[in-house]
Amino acid sequence: MAQTIEVSLIDVLNKIEAKIDHLDKNIDLKIEKLESKIDKLDSKIDTLEEKLESKIDKLDSKIDTLEEKLETKIDALEDKVDTKIEKLETTINNRFNTLTLGFLGIFGVLTGGLLTFLGKIVFFPNL
């Protein structure tokens, strides 16, 4: 009887060991599957990162080109504004000079007339 208990215990232990080995193999297989899925996900993430980086680079280059275009347009507009301001300054100066010359001309004629009148009165009082 002791021998049958030992044999049945050994059989039970062997069965338990076989089940443990089977479970261990199943766990190893599932771990391998999970690792392969993780590797696939990692590769997908890497490709997505590369795509995002390329899109970001493209957008950066577009922004740079737009910035350069805007800078050139702004410079051109500044040049146009500067030339218009210079033209306006010259026209204003010309008009002011014309006004000044006109005023001084009229003033000169009037002064000349007054001096002539005073000269006539002073030097030729009888005439």
Short mmCIF file of C-alpha atoms in Angstrom, two decimals, residues 12-13 18-19 23-24 28 41 50 53 60 64 69 81 83 86 89 93 95-96 98 107 114 116:
data_model
loop_
_atom_site.label_atom_id
_atom_site.label_comp_id
_atom_site.label_asym_id
_atom_site.label_seq_id
_atom_site.Cartn_x
_atom_site.Cartn_y
_atom_site.Cartn_z
CA VAL A 12 0.62 13.05 -9.40
CA LEU A 13 3.92 14.91 -9.09
CA ALA A 18 4.02 18.08 -16.87
CA LYS A 19 1.24 20.61 -16.39
CA LEU A 23 1.87 26.08 -18.68
CA ASP A 24 5.46 27.32 -18.84
CA ASP A 28 6.60 31.42 -23.13
CA LEU A 41 3.89 48.39 -32.54
CA GLU A 50 9.50 59.51 -39.11
CA GLU A 53 9.28 64.51 -38.50
CA ASP A 60 9.28 74.37 -41.32
CA ASP A 64 10.91 79.68 -43.87
CA LYS A 69 8.86 86.11 -49.23
CA VAL A 81 6.91 104.24 -48.92
CA THR A 83 10.30 107.02 -52.19
CA GLU A 86 10.78 111.69 -50.43
CA GLU A 89 8.90 116.18 -49.21
CA ASN A 93 9.53 122.02 -50.36
CA ARG A 95 5.55 124.60 -53.07
CA PHE A 96 6.90 126.30 -49.97
CA THR A 98 7.32 129.02 -54.61
CA PHE A 107 6.88 142.36 -50.54
CA LEU A 114 7.08 152.73 -50.80
CA THR A 116 10.16 155.29 -54.35
#
